[in-house]
């Protein structure tokens, strides 16, 4: 049971509950490292994006296949799928080691008696490409730009390597060459084996182990490129240009995150520490801290399944999760407004007067407040500033060149949570400013106040960063299909447990009864009341049972929302409780159904859409409101577009036409269009 509980714990809240030193020596170094990694990654990816953008412009026929008549592989003429594979080939010619592995691996070169690499066929192919103008000066300039970008990362990698291992790694010597376009310095490229061309299973497993370095005792980013190469091993090297982005990510994780992970891991496996700590909590290290360090090192929340069938299931699950969430969350005004309840939750750690003051300041001069916070806090800049994922998407768009339809789908995916993000960014800004002001008034130094404000934002508002979530919130795409929307409620649970521990340590639970009641009000009661008011207001209904007596409905919903919030924090079993609460609270039988996942529930509804449409058209010649909304959701999920959002205004208009909804004026009519609720009858 304790092991199961440990998988639900978020490390920062757990550390704060135990005391300042746990937070200072276990969590904070990891948080500082991951923040530095993200900010540096943004800088490097922007350089790569600009390099790529300049190169790709005016590149005709970039996606056309290229036949290499000079090169044979497995007794067939080799065909490069597109020019990006040709660029990857050039990248491997920047040093003797890569070039040797590439040419000998594919059988395009061999060593003579003097041990020199002979590559006549490959050289002849490259010369032909130049003569046919399929390789131009900008191709070689771009490749040199990538080599230079990799070279710029070496000092950071070397510094981390020396810090952890006590010596600098051996570096690959660049191979300078000259052609009609000029002299090029050459450079390093990651020598990743092309798994698609390596058919032997044992060899694949060996290569995966070498590349990932998963056999090391400590959680690690993988030493990969820092290891001395085994020059005798030859295999076809990857021609995937995405290796550039993946190497940038690895290099920066190794340089910034790996030293912090190693430092923390060494402390955790210290014999004296483990002996003492296991007497206190036997499950924390194995079930919480080790998985935390592992996903932090990899910066990975989703773990791909290894089995073929489960990989297929992951693909289906990812499709359902993404597209169902799109239908539910796109332009979800009520959910977006609920984010402001986070200001109340923050008062569990920050005195209300500071939150109020920060709110007033934001309303009078928000942009200046944001600029000031971004200047002071690296963490806030890393989550609210320019986004890594947006840059990744920009790079993918340059490389893949999506169609107009795909561009529209990508736009829809990126803007699913646009309203929620906008409101949450406002809340984060206000909470940070309030926590910072209180810390300064309490005599903290500038750095301490900034770190505290960062922590308050993370623990009261939550993030989905690998180092900030619990083990339970991770898993394969199939697993996560059954954990939709658990993060917020898990954050509240961790916040509450942490604050209870802090109160217990400082004054004891009996003397701290007043603080405990305030904690209940700030984390549960008041936010639940805000959600209740927003949802009842959006529905346009206060007296649900039409008995002209409101207090019973208000009280039922007030405590009902609290019960549902508590239940939602209990994995899986909480769904049974929510279904039971809904049965008591509402007349709507649809929310009485037990479902462990919104995606599964909607997919189940979608399965009946074609039959319902056909039946209603044949029998009645028209569709019911429910069938119309289900059909729009069906089309939205299948098309990867937020078509299901139209179900709210369309359904409301149908209610108006049928007389079920009678808007009292423009405001009520707008409310109905936005929420889809008919309102009072």
XYZ file of C-alpha atoms in Angstrom, residues 331-338 529-544 557 561 625 629 648-649 652 655 661 663-664 667-681:
50
model
C -12.927 27.070 -26.460
C -14.145 25.608 -23.161
C -14.932 28.943 -21.524
C -16.131 27.567 -18.187
C -13.033 25.424 -17.698
C -10.849 28.413 -18.609
C -12.550 30.644 -16.032
C -12.126 27.916 -13.414
C -17.802 26.861 -4.718
C -16.285 28.874 -7.576
C -16.562 25.901 -9.940
C -20.115 25.280 -8.793
C -21.113 28.919 -9.346
C -19.505 29.010 -12.799
C -21.098 25.774 -13.953
C -24.555 26.554 -12.559
C -24.334 30.056 -14.015
C -23.258 28.674 -17.376
C -26.165 26.246 -17.291
C -28.518 29.116 -16.436
C -30.083 27.013 -13.680
C -30.080 27.555 -9.922
C -33.257 25.731 -8.902
C -32.634 22.316 -10.475
C -23.874 21.151 -5.294
C -18.426 19.336 -5.898
C -30.140 17.058 -30.623
C -23.919 16.590 -31.164
C -22.834 23.456 -28.163
C -24.196 26.315 -30.313
C -28.686 25.277 -28.212
C -33.393 23.803 -28.193
C -34.763 26.886 -24.407
C -33.501 32.963 -23.843
C -34.418 36.002 -21.769
C -26.806 37.900 -22.736
C -28.703 34.702 -21.975
C -28.705 33.777 -25.679
C -24.911 34.253 -25.832
C -24.546 32.148 -22.675
C -26.508 29.384 -24.340
C -24.414 29.485 -27.518
C -21.158 29.315 -25.539
C -22.191 26.587 -23.094
C -24.877 24.699 -25.033
C -27.114 24.677 -21.922
C -30.806 25.541 -22.370
C -31.118 27.352 -19.038
C -34.218 27.761 -16.892
C -37.493 26.721 -18.433
